[in-house]
Amino acid sequence: MTTIERTANHRVTTDNAVIPPVTGTIRQAETTGRKATRYALAGLRLALGWIFLWAFLDKLFGLGHGTAAEQAWINGGSPTRGFLGNAVAGPFADFYRGFAGAAWADWLFMIGLAAVGTALILGVGMRVAAAAGGLMMALMWTAVLPPANNPFMDDHLIYAGVLLVLALTAAGDTLGLGRLWARVPIVKRLPFLR
């Protein structure tokens, strides 16, 4: 083996000792701060997932917190009629009232709540869930402009920001199925599904 080949494939010390290349991966020890951050983000993910999933369940079954039993979707009620028909305000109010109670709006809203909530709780499809949930939050924000307690900021925008952070930090990997999900062949081919 010539000196040039040897230095291309191996490291050579000043005393000409050959050090073979490192194989495998070198893992750094996780700091306490990083571990705490991972678990804090996982907790936020689970909490926000429950907010979406609870809204779905309450509107579906009329559990009495936001939706009375007689107004439940399974009893013929509309998940969008109450809010979009009565509570919207601001420059987009007429737009939203125009489809309050429409079957397509009810279905899209309920599928969105269930899918985003389930994805967040399981820790899978975080990027798609963040995009869909963020869009839902932005639409809800525009339905109440200006917000009641602030000139422009409200909880819908905060939730959208949290969803973005969760998607960017792989928050589904801790206390979720994110790592397993990342190994699914279609997710490997289409990383936006991660």
PDB file of C-alpha atoms in Angstrom:
ATOM      1  CA  MET A   1       0.000   0.000   0.000  1.00  0.00           C
ATOM      2  CA  THR A   2       1.490   3.329  -0.951  1.00  0.00           C
ATOM      3  CA  THR A   3       1.690   6.281   1.391  1.00  0.00           C
ATOM      4  CA  ILE A   4      -0.903   8.207  -0.667  1.00  0.00           C
ATOM      5  CA  GLU A   5      -3.409   5.313  -0.568  1.00  0.00           C
ATOM      6  CA  ARG A   6      -2.780   4.774   3.095  1.00  0.00           C
ATOM      7  CA  THR A   7      -3.443   8.421   3.953  1.00  0.00           C
ATOM      8  CA  ALA A   8      -6.567   8.469   1.778  1.00  0.00           C
ATOM      9  CA  ASN A   9      -8.076   5.439   3.545  1.00  0.00           C
ATOM     10  CA  HIS A  10      -6.586   5.801   7.021  1.00  0.00           C
ATOM     11  CA  ARG A  11      -5.384   8.500   9.310  1.00  0.00           C
ATOM     12  CA  VAL A  12      -1.640   8.628   9.878  1.00  0.00           C
ATOM     13  CA  THR A  13      -0.090  10.077  13.018  1.00  0.00           C
ATOM     14  CA  THR A  14       3.134  12.081  13.005  1.00  0.00           C
ATOM     15  CA  ASP A  15       5.118   8.937  13.889  1.00  0.00           C
ATOM     16  CA  ASN A  16       3.587   7.157  10.844  1.00  0.00           C
ATOM     17  CA  ALA A  17       1.297   4.921  12.903  1.00  0.00           C
ATOM     18  CA  VAL A  18      -1.786   4.009  10.889  1.00  0.00           C
ATOM     19  CA  ILE A  19      -5.177   4.523  12.535  1.00  0.00           C
ATOM     20  CA  PRO A  20      -7.976   2.664  10.768  1.00  0.00           C
ATOM     21  CA  PRO A  21     -11.118   4.590   9.826  1.00  0.00           C
ATOM     22  CA  VAL A  22     -13.932   4.684  12.370  1.00  0.00           C
ATOM     23  CA  THR A  23     -16.891   2.539  11.435  1.00  0.00           C
ATOM     24  CA  GLY A  24     -20.391   2.830  12.840  1.00  0.00           C
ATOM     25  CA  THR A  25     -21.764   5.887  14.514  1.00  0.00           C
ATOM     26  CA  ILE A  26     -20.488   7.801  17.460  1.00  0.00           C
ATOM     27  CA  ARG A  27     -23.275   8.853  19.830  1.00  0.00           C
ATOM     28  CA  GLN A  28     -22.901  11.799  22.115  1.00  0.00           C
ATOM     29  CA  ALA A  29     -24.321  11.528  25.586  1.00  0.00           C
ATOM     30  CA  GLU A  30     -27.592  13.402  25.878  1.00  0.00           C
ATOM     31  CA  THR A  31     -27.461  16.327  28.270  1.00  0.00           C
ATOM     32  CA  THR A  32     -30.082  16.742  30.972  1.00  0.00           C
ATOM     33  CA  GLY A  33     -31.296  19.898  29.268  1.00  0.00           C
ATOM     34  CA  ARG A  34     -31.823  18.184  25.928  1.00  0.00           C
ATOM     35  CA  LYS A  35     -33.641  15.298  27.551  1.00  0.00           C
ATOM     36  CA  ALA A  36     -35.878  17.683  29.483  1.00  0.00           C
ATOM     37  CA  THR A  37     -36.588  19.584  26.256  1.00  0.00           C
ATOM     38  CA  ARG A  38     -37.547  16.369  24.434  1.00  0.00           C
ATOM     39  CA  TYR A  39     -39.981  15.421  27.195  1.00  0.00           C
ATOM     40  CA  ALA A  40     -41.394  18.951  27.463  1.00  0.00           C
ATOM     41  CA  LEU A  41     -42.089  18.970  23.709  1.00  0.00           C
ATOM     42  CA  ALA A  42     -43.634  15.508  23.949  1.00  0.00           C
ATOM     43  CA  GLY A  43     -45.873  16.770  26.743  1.00  0.00           C
ATOM     44  CA  LEU A  44     -46.930  19.770  24.644  1.00  0.00           C
ATOM     45  CA  ARG A  45     -47.612  17.439  21.716  1.00  0.00           C
ATOM     46  CA  LEU A  46     -49.815  15.176  23.825  1.00  0.00           C
ATOM     47  CA  ALA A  47     -51.651  18.123  25.393  1.00  0.00           C
ATOM     48  CA  LEU A  48     -52.349  19.786  22.059  1.00  0.00           C
ATOM     49  CA  GLY A  49     -53.348  16.447  20.562  1.00  0.00           C
ATOM     50  CA  TRP A  50     -55.863  16.022  23.369  1.00  0.00           C
ATOM     51  CA  ILE A  51     -57.289  19.507  22.691  1.00  0.00           C
ATOM     52  CA  PHE A  52     -57.991  18.523  19.070  1.00  0.00           C
ATOM     53  CA  LEU A  53     -59.238  15.044  19.924  1.00  0.00           C
ATOM     54  CA  TRP A  54     -61.435  16.289  22.764  1.00  0.00           C
ATOM     55  CA  ALA A  55     -63.062  18.883  20.490  1.00  0.00           C
ATOM     56  CA  PHE A  56     -63.829  16.065  18.025  1.00  0.00           C
ATOM     57  CA  LEU A  57     -65.275  13.770  20.705  1.00  0.00           C
ATOM     58  CA  ASP A  58     -67.340  16.511  22.342  1.00  0.00           C
ATOM     59  CA  LYS A  59     -68.846  17.621  19.029  1.00  0.00           C
ATOM     60  CA  LEU A  60     -69.422  14.031  17.916  1.00  0.00           C
ATOM     61  CA  PHE A  61     -71.111  12.755  21.082  1.00  0.00           C
ATOM     62  CA  GLY A  62     -72.263  15.968  22.795  1.00  0.00           C
ATOM     63  CA  LEU A  63     -70.410  15.323  26.035  1.00  0.00           C
ATOM     64  CA  GLY A  64     -71.751  18.513  27.573  1.00  0.00           C
ATOM     65  CA  HIS A  65     -68.600  20.621  27.785  1.00  0.00           C
ATOM     66  CA  GLY A  66     -68.895  22.607  24.576  1.00  0.00           C
ATOM     67  CA  THR A  67     -71.692  20.674  22.919  1.00  0.00           C
ATOM     68  CA  ALA A  68     -74.948  19.591  24.499  1.00  0.00           C
ATOM     69  CA  ALA A  69     -76.048  15.983  23.839  1.00  0.00           C
ATOM     70  CA  GLU A  70     -78.995  17.074  21.680  1.00  0.00           C
ATOM     71  CA  GLN A  71     -76.627  19.084  19.460  1.00  0.00           C
ATOM     72  CA  ALA A  72     -74.146  16.213  18.978  1.00  0.00           C
ATOM     73  CA  TRP A  73     -73.193  15.332  15.436  1.00  0.00           C
ATOM     74  CA  ILE A  74     -74.447  11.761  15.892  1.00  0.00           C
ATOM     75  CA  ASN A  75     -77.828  13.206  16.945  1.00  0.00           C
ATOM     76  CA  GLY A  76     -78.130  15.332  13.793  1.00  0.00           C
ATOM     77  CA  GLY A  77     -76.419  18.463  15.080  1.00  0.00           C
ATOM     78  CA  SER A  78     -73.877  20.422  13.086  1.00  0.00           C
ATOM     79  CA  PRO A  79     -70.362  20.910  14.442  1.00  0.00           C
ATOM     80  CA  THR A  80     -69.977  24.158  12.487  1.00  0.00           C
ATOM     81  CA  ARG A  81     -73.437  25.749  12.668  1.00  0.00           C
ATOM     82  CA  GLY A  82     -73.205  27.144  16.203  1.00  0.00           C
ATOM     83  CA  PHE A  83     -69.814  28.831  15.997  1.00  0.00           C
ATOM     84  CA  LEU A  84     -69.841  29.849  12.338  1.00  0.00           C
ATOM     85  CA  GLY A  85     -73.483  30.892  12.457  1.00  0.00           C
ATOM     86  CA  ASN A  86     -73.383  32.939  15.656  1.00  0.00           C
ATOM     87  CA  ALA A  87     -69.910  33.582  17.088  1.00  0.00           C
ATOM     88  CA  VAL A  88     -67.937  34.817  14.085  1.00  0.00           C
ATOM     89  CA  ALA A  89     -67.077  38.488  13.883  1.00  0.00           C
ATOM     90  CA  GLY A  90     -64.983  40.881  11.889  1.00  0.00           C
ATOM     91  CA  PRO A  91     -64.196  41.247   8.211  1.00  0.00           C
ATOM     92  CA  PHE A  92     -64.714  37.566   7.323  1.00  0.00           C
ATOM     93  CA  ALA A  93     -67.955  37.008   9.251  1.00  0.00           C
ATOM     94  CA  ASP A  94     -70.209  36.891   6.173  1.00  0.00           C
ATOM     95  CA  PHE A  95     -67.838  34.459   4.446  1.00  0.00           C
ATOM     96  CA  TYR A  96     -67.948  32.025   7.375  1.00  0.00           C
ATOM     97  CA  ARG A  97     -71.700  32.387   7.936  1.00  0.00           C
ATOM     98  CA  GLY A  98     -72.155  31.442   4.275  1.00  0.00           C
ATOM     99  CA  PHE A  99     -71.212  27.809   4.936  1.00  0.00           C
ATOM    100  CA  ALA A 100     -72.152  27.421   8.595  1.00  0.00           C
ATOM    101  CA  GLY A 101     -73.810  24.030   8.964  1.00  0.00           C
ATOM    102  CA  ALA A 102     -72.944  22.844   5.441  1.00  0.00           C
ATOM    103  CA  ALA A 103     -72.351  19.085   5.336  1.00  0.00           C
ATOM    104  CA  TRP A 104     -68.991  19.456   3.582  1.00  0.00           C
ATOM    105  CA  ALA A 105     -67.801  21.968   6.217  1.00  0.00           C
ATOM    106  CA  ASP A 106     -68.947  19.668   9.039  1.00  0.00           C
ATOM    107  CA  TRP A 107     -67.122  16.685   7.536  1.00  0.00           C
ATOM    108  CA  LEU A 108     -63.901  18.589   6.820  1.00  0.00           C
ATOM    109  CA  PHE A 109     -63.867  20.123  10.280  1.00  0.00           C
ATOM    110  CA  MET A 110     -64.516  16.837  12.085  1.00  0.00           C
ATOM    111  CA  ILE A 111     -62.036  14.848   9.980  1.00  0.00           C
ATOM    112  CA  GLY A 112     -59.457  17.572  10.597  1.00  0.00           C
ATOM    113  CA  LEU A 113     -59.996  17.545  14.366  1.00  0.00           C
ATOM    114  CA  ALA A 114     -59.833  13.742  14.572  1.00  0.00           C
ATOM    115  CA  ALA A 115     -56.846  13.346  12.237  1.00  0.00           C
ATOM    116  CA  VAL A 116     -54.733  16.114  13.774  1.00  0.00           C
ATOM    117  CA  GLY A 117     -55.549  14.996  17.313  1.00  0.00           C
ATOM    118  CA  THR A 118     -54.776  11.354  16.588  1.00  0.00           C
ATOM    119  CA  ALA A 119     -51.534  12.157  14.745  1.00  0.00           C
ATOM    120  CA  LEU A 120     -50.318  14.356  17.596  1.00  0.00           C
ATOM    121  CA  ILE A 121     -51.137  11.832  20.292  1.00  0.00           C
ATOM    122  CA  LEU A 122     -49.476   9.000  18.375  1.00  0.00           C
ATOM    123  CA  GLY A 123     -46.532  11.173  17.282  1.00  0.00           C
ATOM    124  CA  VAL A 124     -46.888  10.218  13.617  1.00  0.00           C
ATOM    125  CA  GLY A 125     -47.287  12.388  10.543  1.00  0.00           C
ATOM    126  CA  MET A 126     -46.247  15.419  12.552  1.00  0.00           C
ATOM    127  CA  ARG A 127     -45.483  17.597   9.527  1.00  0.00           C
ATOM    128  CA  VAL A 128     -48.838  16.973   7.861  1.00  0.00           C
ATOM    129  CA  ALA A 129     -50.656  17.303  11.200  1.00  0.00           C
ATOM    130  CA  ALA A 130     -48.868  20.589  11.914  1.00  0.00           C
ATOM    131  CA  ALA A 131     -49.770  21.975   8.487  1.00  0.00           C
ATOM    132  CA  ALA A 132     -53.419  20.898   8.730  1.00  0.00           C
ATOM    133  CA  GLY A 133     -53.765  21.958  12.364  1.00  0.00           C
ATOM    134  CA  GLY A 134     -52.014  25.253  11.694  1.00  0.00           C
ATOM    135  CA  LEU A 135     -54.388  25.954   8.804  1.00  0.00           C
ATOM    136  CA  MET A 136     -57.385  25.152  11.016  1.00  0.00           C
ATOM    137  CA  MET A 137     -56.060  27.466  13.721  1.00  0.00           C
ATOM    138  CA  ALA A 138     -55.414  30.274  11.226  1.00  0.00           C
ATOM    139  CA  LEU A 139     -58.943  29.946   9.845  1.00  0.00           C
ATOM    140  CA  MET A 140     -60.422  30.011  13.349  1.00  0.00           C
ATOM    141  CA  TRP A 141     -58.327  33.083  14.103  1.00  0.00           C
ATOM    142  CA  THR A 142     -59.665  34.904  11.027  1.00  0.00           C
ATOM    143  CA  ALA A 143     -63.221  34.015  12.100  1.00  0.00           C
ATOM    144  CA  VAL A 144     -62.952  36.117  15.269  1.00  0.00           C
ATOM    145  CA  LEU A 145     -60.959  39.125  14.108  1.00  0.00           C
ATOM    146  CA  PRO A 146     -60.130  41.181  16.005  1.00  0.00           C
ATOM    147  CA  PRO A 147     -59.656  38.864  18.991  1.00  0.00           C
ATOM    148  CA  ALA A 148     -61.545  39.777  22.151  1.00  0.00           C
ATOM    149  CA  ASN A 149     -58.528  40.314  24.431  1.00  0.00           C
ATOM    150  CA  ASN A 150     -55.781  41.574  22.126  1.00  0.00           C
ATOM    151  CA  PRO A 151     -55.515  43.643  18.942  1.00  0.00           C
ATOM    152  CA  PHE A 152     -54.278  40.659  16.894  1.00  0.00           C
ATOM    153  CA  MET A 153     -52.840  37.821  19.019  1.00  0.00           C
ATOM    154  CA  ASP A 154     -54.894  34.981  20.455  1.00  0.00           C
ATOM    155  CA  ASP A 155     -54.596  31.328  21.406  1.00  0.00           C
ATOM    156  CA  HIS A 156     -55.216  30.115  17.837  1.00  0.00           C
ATOM    157  CA  LEU A 157     -51.971  31.700  16.647  1.00  0.00           C
ATOM    158  CA  ILE A 158     -50.097  30.346  19.676  1.00  0.00           C
ATOM    159  CA  TYR A 159     -51.380  26.833  18.925  1.00  0.00           C
ATOM    160  CA  ALA A 160     -50.315  27.206  15.280  1.00  0.00           C
ATOM    161  CA  GLY A 161     -46.827  28.240  16.430  1.00  0.00           C
ATOM    162  CA  VAL A 162     -46.599  25.305  18.840  1.00  0.00           C
ATOM    163  CA  LEU A 163     -47.625  22.937  16.029  1.00  0.00           C
ATOM    164  CA  LEU A 164     -44.809  24.320  13.883  1.00  0.00           C
ATOM    165  CA  VAL A 165     -42.261  23.817  16.671  1.00  0.00           C
ATOM    166  CA  LEU A 166     -43.477  20.250  17.264  1.00  0.00           C
ATOM    167  CA  ALA A 167     -43.104  19.382  13.578  1.00  0.00           C
ATOM    168  CA  LEU A 168     -39.625  20.930  13.314  1.00  0.00           C
ATOM    169  CA  THR A 169     -38.247  19.173  16.396  1.00  0.00           C
ATOM    170  CA  ALA A 170     -39.396  15.585  15.760  1.00  0.00           C
ATOM    171  CA  ALA A 171     -41.486  15.770  18.929  1.00  0.00           C
ATOM    172  CA  GLY A 172     -43.239  12.554  17.938  1.00  0.00           C
ATOM    173  CA  ASP A 173     -40.097  10.531  18.645  1.00  0.00           C
ATOM    174  CA  THR A 174     -40.381  10.931  22.434  1.00  0.00           C
ATOM    175  CA  LEU A 175     -43.377   9.245  24.066  1.00  0.00           C
ATOM    176  CA  GLY A 176     -44.715   8.570  20.585  1.00  0.00           C
ATOM    177  CA  LEU A 177     -44.361   6.355  17.552  1.00  0.00           C
ATOM    178  CA  GLY A 178     -42.337   8.859  15.504  1.00  0.00           C
ATOM    179  CA  ARG A 179     -39.188   6.744  15.161  1.00  0.00           C
ATOM    180  CA  LEU A 180     -41.192   3.696  14.125  1.00  0.00           C
ATOM    181  CA  TRP A 181     -43.215   5.818  11.709  1.00  0.00           C
ATOM    182  CA  ALA A 182     -40.009   7.173  10.133  1.00  0.00           C
ATOM    183  CA  ARG A 183     -39.042   3.606   9.136  1.00  0.00           C
ATOM    184  CA  VAL A 184     -42.236   2.964   7.150  1.00  0.00           C
ATOM    185  CA  PRO A 185     -41.234   2.679   3.452  1.00  0.00           C
ATOM    186  CA  ILE A 186     -43.615   5.371   2.170  1.00  0.00           C
ATOM    187  CA  VAL A 187     -42.430   7.785   4.862  1.00  0.00           C
ATOM    188  CA  LYS A 188     -38.816   7.098   3.868  1.00  0.00           C
ATOM    189  CA  ARG A 189     -39.709   7.916   0.245  1.00  0.00           C
ATOM    190  CA  LEU A 190     -41.853  10.946   1.127  1.00  0.00           C
ATOM    191  CA  PRO A 191     -40.195  12.693   4.097  1.00  0.00           C
ATOM    192  CA  PHE A 192     -42.963  15.298   4.372  1.00  0.00           C
ATOM    193  CA  LEU A 193     -45.074  12.500   5.877  1.00  0.00           C
ATOM    194  CA  ARG A 194     -42.650  12.307   8.814  1.00  0.00           C
TER     195      ARG A 194
END
